[in-house]
CSV table of C-alpha atoms in Angstrom, one decimal:
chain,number,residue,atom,x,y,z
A,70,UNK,CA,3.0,-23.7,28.4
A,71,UNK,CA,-0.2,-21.8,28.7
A,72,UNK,CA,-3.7,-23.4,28.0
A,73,UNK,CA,-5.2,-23.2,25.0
A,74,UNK,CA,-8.3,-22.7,27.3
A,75,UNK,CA,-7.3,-20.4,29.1
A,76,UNK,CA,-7.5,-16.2,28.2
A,77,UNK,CA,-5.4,-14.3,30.9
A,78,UNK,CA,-6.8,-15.1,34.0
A,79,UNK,CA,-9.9,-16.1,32.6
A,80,UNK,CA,-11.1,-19.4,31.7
A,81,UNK,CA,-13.7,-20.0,28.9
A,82,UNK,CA,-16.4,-20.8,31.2
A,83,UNK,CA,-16.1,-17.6,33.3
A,84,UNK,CA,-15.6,-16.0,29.5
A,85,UNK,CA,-19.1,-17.1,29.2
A,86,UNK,CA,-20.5,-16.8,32.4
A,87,UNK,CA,-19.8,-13.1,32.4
A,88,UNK,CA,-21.2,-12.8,28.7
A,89,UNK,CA,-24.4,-14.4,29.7
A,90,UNK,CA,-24.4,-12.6,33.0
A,91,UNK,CA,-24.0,-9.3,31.4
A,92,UNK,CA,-26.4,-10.0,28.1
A,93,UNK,CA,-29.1,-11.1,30.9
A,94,UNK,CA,-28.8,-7.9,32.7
A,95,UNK,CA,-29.5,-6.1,30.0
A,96,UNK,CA,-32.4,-7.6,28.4
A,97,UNK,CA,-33.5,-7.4,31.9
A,98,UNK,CA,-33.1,-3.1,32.4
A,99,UNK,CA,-34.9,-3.0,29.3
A,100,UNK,CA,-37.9,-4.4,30.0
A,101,UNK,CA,-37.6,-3.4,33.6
A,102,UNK,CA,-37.9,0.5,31.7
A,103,UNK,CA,-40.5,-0.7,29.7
A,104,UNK,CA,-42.6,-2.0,32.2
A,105,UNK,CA,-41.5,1.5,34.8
A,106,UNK,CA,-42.6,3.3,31.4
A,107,UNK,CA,-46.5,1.4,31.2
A,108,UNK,CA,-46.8,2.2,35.0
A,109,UNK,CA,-46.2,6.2,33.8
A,110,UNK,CA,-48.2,6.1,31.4
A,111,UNK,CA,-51.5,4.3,33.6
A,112,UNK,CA,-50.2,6.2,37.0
A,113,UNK,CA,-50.8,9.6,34.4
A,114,UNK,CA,-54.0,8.6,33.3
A,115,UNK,CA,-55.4,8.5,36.2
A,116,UNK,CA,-53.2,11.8,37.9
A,117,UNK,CA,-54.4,14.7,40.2
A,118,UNK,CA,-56.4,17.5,38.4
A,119,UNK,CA,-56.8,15.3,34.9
A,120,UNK,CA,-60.6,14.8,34.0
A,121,UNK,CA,-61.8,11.3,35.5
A,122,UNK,CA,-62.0,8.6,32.8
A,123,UNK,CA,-65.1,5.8,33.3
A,124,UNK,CA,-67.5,5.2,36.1
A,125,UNK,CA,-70.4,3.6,37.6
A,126,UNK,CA,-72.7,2.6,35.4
A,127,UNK,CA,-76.1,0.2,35.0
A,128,UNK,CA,-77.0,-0.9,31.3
A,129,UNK,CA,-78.4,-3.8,29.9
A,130,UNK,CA,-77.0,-6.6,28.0
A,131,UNK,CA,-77.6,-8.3,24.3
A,132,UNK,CA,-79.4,-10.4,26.5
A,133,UNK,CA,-82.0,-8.1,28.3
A,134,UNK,CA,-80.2,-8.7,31.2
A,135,UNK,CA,-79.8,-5.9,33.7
A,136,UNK,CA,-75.9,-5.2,33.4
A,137,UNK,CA,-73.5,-3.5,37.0
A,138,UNK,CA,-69.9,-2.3,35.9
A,139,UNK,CA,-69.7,-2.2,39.4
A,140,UNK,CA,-70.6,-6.0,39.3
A,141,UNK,CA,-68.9,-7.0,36.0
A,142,UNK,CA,-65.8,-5.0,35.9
A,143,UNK,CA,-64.5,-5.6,39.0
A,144,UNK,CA,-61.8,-7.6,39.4
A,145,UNK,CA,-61.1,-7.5,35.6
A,146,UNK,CA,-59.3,-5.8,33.2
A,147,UNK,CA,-62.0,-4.1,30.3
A,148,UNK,CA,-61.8,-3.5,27.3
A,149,UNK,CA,-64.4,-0.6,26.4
A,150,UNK,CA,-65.6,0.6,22.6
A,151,UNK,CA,-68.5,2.6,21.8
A,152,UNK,CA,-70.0,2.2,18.7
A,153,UNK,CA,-73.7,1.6,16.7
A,154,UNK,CA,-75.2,-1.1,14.8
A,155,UNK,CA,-75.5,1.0,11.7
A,156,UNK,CA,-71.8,2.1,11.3
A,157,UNK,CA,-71.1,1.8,7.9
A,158,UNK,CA,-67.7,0.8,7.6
A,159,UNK,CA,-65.4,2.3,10.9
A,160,UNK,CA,-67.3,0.1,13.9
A,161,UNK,CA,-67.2,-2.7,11.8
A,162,UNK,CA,-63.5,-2.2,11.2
A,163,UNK,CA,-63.1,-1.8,14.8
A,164,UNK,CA,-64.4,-4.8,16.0
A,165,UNK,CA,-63.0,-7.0,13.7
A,166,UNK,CA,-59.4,-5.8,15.1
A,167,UNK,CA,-60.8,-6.2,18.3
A,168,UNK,CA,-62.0,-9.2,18.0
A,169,UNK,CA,-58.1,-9.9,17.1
A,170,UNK,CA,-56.8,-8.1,19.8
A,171,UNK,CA,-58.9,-10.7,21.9
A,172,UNK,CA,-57.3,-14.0,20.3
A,173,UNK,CA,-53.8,-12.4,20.7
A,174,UNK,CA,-54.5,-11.7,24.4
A,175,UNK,CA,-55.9,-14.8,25.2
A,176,UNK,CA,-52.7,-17.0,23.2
A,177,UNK,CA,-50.1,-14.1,25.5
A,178,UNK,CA,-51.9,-14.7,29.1
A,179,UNK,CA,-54.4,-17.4,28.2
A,180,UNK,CA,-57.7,-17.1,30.8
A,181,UNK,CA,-57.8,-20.5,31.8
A,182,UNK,CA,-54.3,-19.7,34.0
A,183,UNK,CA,-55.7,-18.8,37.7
A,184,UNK,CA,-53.0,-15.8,37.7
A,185,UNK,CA,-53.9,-14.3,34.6
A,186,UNK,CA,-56.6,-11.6,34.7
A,187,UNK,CA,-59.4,-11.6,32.7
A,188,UNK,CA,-60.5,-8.9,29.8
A,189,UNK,CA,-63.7,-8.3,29.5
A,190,UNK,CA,-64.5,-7.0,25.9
A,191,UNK,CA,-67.5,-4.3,26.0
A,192,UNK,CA,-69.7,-2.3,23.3
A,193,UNK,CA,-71.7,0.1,23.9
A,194,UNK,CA,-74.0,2.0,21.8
A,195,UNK,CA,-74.5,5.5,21.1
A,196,UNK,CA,-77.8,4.9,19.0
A,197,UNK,CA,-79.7,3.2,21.6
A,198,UNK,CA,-83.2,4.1,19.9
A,199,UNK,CA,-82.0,1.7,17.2
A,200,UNK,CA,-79.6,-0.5,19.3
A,201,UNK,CA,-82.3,-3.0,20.8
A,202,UNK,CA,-80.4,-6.2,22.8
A,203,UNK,CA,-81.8,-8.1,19.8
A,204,UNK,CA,-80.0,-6.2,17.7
A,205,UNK,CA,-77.1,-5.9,19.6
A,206,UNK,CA,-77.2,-9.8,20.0
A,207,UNK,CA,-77.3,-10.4,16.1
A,208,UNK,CA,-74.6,-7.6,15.3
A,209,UNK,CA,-72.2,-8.9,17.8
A,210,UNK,CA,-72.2,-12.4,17.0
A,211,UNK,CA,-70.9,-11.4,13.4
A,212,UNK,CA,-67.3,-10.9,15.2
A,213,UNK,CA,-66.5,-12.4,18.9
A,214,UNK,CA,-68.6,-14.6,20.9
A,215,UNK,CA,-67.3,-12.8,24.2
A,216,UNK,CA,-68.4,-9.5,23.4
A,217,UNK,CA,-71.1,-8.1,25.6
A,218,UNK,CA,-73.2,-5.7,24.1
A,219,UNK,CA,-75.1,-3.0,26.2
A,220,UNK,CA,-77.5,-0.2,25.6
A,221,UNK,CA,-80.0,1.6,28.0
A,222,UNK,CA,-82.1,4.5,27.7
A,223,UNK,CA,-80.8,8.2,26.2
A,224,UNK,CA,-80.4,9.5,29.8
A,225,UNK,CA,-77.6,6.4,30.6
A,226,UNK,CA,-75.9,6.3,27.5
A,227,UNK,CA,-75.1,10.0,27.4
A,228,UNK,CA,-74.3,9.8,31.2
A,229,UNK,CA,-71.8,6.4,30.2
A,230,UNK,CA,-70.5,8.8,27.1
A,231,UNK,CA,-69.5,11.7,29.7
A,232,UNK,CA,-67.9,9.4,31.8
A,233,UNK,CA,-65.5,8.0,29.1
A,234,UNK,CA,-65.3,11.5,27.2
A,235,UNK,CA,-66.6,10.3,24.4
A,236,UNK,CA,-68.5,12.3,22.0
A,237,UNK,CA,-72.4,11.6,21.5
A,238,UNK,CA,-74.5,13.3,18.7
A,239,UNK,CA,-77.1,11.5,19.0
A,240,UNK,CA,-80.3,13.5,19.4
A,241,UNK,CA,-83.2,12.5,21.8
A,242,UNK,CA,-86.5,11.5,21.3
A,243,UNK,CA,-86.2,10.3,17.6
A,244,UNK,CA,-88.7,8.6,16.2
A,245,UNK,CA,-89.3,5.0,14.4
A,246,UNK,CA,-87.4,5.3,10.6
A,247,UNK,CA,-86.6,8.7,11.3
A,248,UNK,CA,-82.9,9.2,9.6
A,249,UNK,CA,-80.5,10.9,11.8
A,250,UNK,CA,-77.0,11.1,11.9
A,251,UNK,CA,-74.6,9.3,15.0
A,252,UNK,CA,-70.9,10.2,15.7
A,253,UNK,CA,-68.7,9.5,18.3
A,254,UNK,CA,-65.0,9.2,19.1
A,255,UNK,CA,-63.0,6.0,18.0
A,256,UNK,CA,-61.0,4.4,20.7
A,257,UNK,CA,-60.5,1.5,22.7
A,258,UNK,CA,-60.8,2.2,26.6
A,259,UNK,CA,-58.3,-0.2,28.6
A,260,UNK,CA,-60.0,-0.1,32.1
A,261,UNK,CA,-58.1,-1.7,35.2
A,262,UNK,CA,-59.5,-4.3,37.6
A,263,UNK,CA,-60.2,-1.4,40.0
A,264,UNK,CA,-62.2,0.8,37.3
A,265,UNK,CA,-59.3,3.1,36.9
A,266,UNK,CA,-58.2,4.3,33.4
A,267,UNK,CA,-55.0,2.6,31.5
A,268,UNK,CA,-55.1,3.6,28.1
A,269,UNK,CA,-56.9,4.6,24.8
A,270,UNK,CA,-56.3,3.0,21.6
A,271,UNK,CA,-56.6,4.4,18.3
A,272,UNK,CA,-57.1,3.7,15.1
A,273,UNK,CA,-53.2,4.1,14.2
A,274,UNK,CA,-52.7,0.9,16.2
A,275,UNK,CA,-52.6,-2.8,14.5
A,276,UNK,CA,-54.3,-5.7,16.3
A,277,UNK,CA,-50.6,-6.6,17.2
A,278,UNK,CA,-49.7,-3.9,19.0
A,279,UNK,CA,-52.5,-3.3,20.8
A,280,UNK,CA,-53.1,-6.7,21.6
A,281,UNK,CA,-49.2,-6.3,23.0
A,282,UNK,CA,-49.5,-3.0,24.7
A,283,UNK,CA,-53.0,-4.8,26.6
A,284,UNK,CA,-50.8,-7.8,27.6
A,285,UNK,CA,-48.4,-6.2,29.2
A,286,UNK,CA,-50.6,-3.8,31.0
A,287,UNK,CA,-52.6,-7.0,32.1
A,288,UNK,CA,-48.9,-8.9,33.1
A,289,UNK,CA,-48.0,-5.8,35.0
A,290,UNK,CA,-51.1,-6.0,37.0
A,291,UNK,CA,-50.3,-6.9,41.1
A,292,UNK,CA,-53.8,-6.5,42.4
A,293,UNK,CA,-56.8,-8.6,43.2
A,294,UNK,CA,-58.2,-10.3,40.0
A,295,UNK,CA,-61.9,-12.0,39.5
A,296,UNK,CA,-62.3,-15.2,37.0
């Protein structure tokens, strides 16, 4: 009489050794392709004859505090947004998703693990004349304590703006009270630990999935790393 366990020559364990084996595999090619797909995607951003995105640069913080990217960024993944304090509705917007991007990131790879890198969240203004530290200081605090804020003279911020392609209007020399329009370009620039270019994020994307697409960009990361 044949087994009521058995099915052909296979057994119910092998029946579900195989199943699991083969189910495995392929949640494993699919994230395998989706990780090979994010290394595209950073490897292009950063490809021969493509305009460099980011750079050297010397600011200072909310603090007053002299600021290095060379110094800071190093070693860490960055998270970079330019912006001004008096942005009606679209910077404030911004940060406030950023500011969930940050919680989401830190719950996926939380910073206290000595493997995990560390994102560094950055503002920087494009109305400097008006952007003080002070200001800066006070503004920030309204959405992330991590946030560093930085502003410099004209000369640097235009100079930072080229390096990230980012569009500055502002117009030099203005005056105290003087009213004067500021626009710039609205994305988040995902910065490696080596300074290279990952990825912009726009306005299309929810706090989820950018908070997601940063994760996996920071999980994916094989280099040196700086707490």
């Amino acid at each position: 009489m044949r087994s009521k366990y058995k099915f052909g020559p296979f057994s119910v364990v092998s029946v579900a050794v195989f199943l699991t084996t083969g189910i495995g595999m392929i949640y494993y090619f699919r994230a395998e392709k989706e990780r090979m797909e994010r290394q595209r995607i950073a490897e292009a951003s950063k490809g021969v004859g493509k305009p460099k995105v980011g750079g050297k640069f010397e600011l200072v913080d909310q603090n007053g505090k002299k600021w290095s990217s060379e110094e800071e960024m190093k070693g860490r993944f960055s998270l970079v947004y330019f912006g001004f304090t008096h942005c009606p509705d679209i910077c404030p917007e911004e940060l406030d998703k950023m500011a969930q991007m940050l919680d989401l990131v830190s719950v996926a790879l939380p910073p206290t693990a000595a493997s995990n890198p560390t994102l560094l969240p950055i503002f920087i203004t494009c109305d400097p004349a008006r952007d003080t530290p002070s200001v800066l200081k006070t503004y920030l605090q309204e959405f992330h304590p991590s946030m560093i804020g930085l502003t410099g003279t004209w000369e640097q911020i235009k100079a930072v703006c080229k390096m990230y392609r980012v569009y500055f209007s502002t117009p030099e020399g203005v005056k105290p009270g003087m009213d004067y329009l500021v626009d710039h370009s609205i994305y988040f620039y995902l910065m490696d630990p080596e300074g290279d270019f990952v990825e912009a994020i726009g306005r299309t994307h929810s706090a989820e999935k950018a908070a997601r697409i940063i994760s996996e960009h920071m999980s994916d990361w094989k280099g040196k790393i700086k707490k």
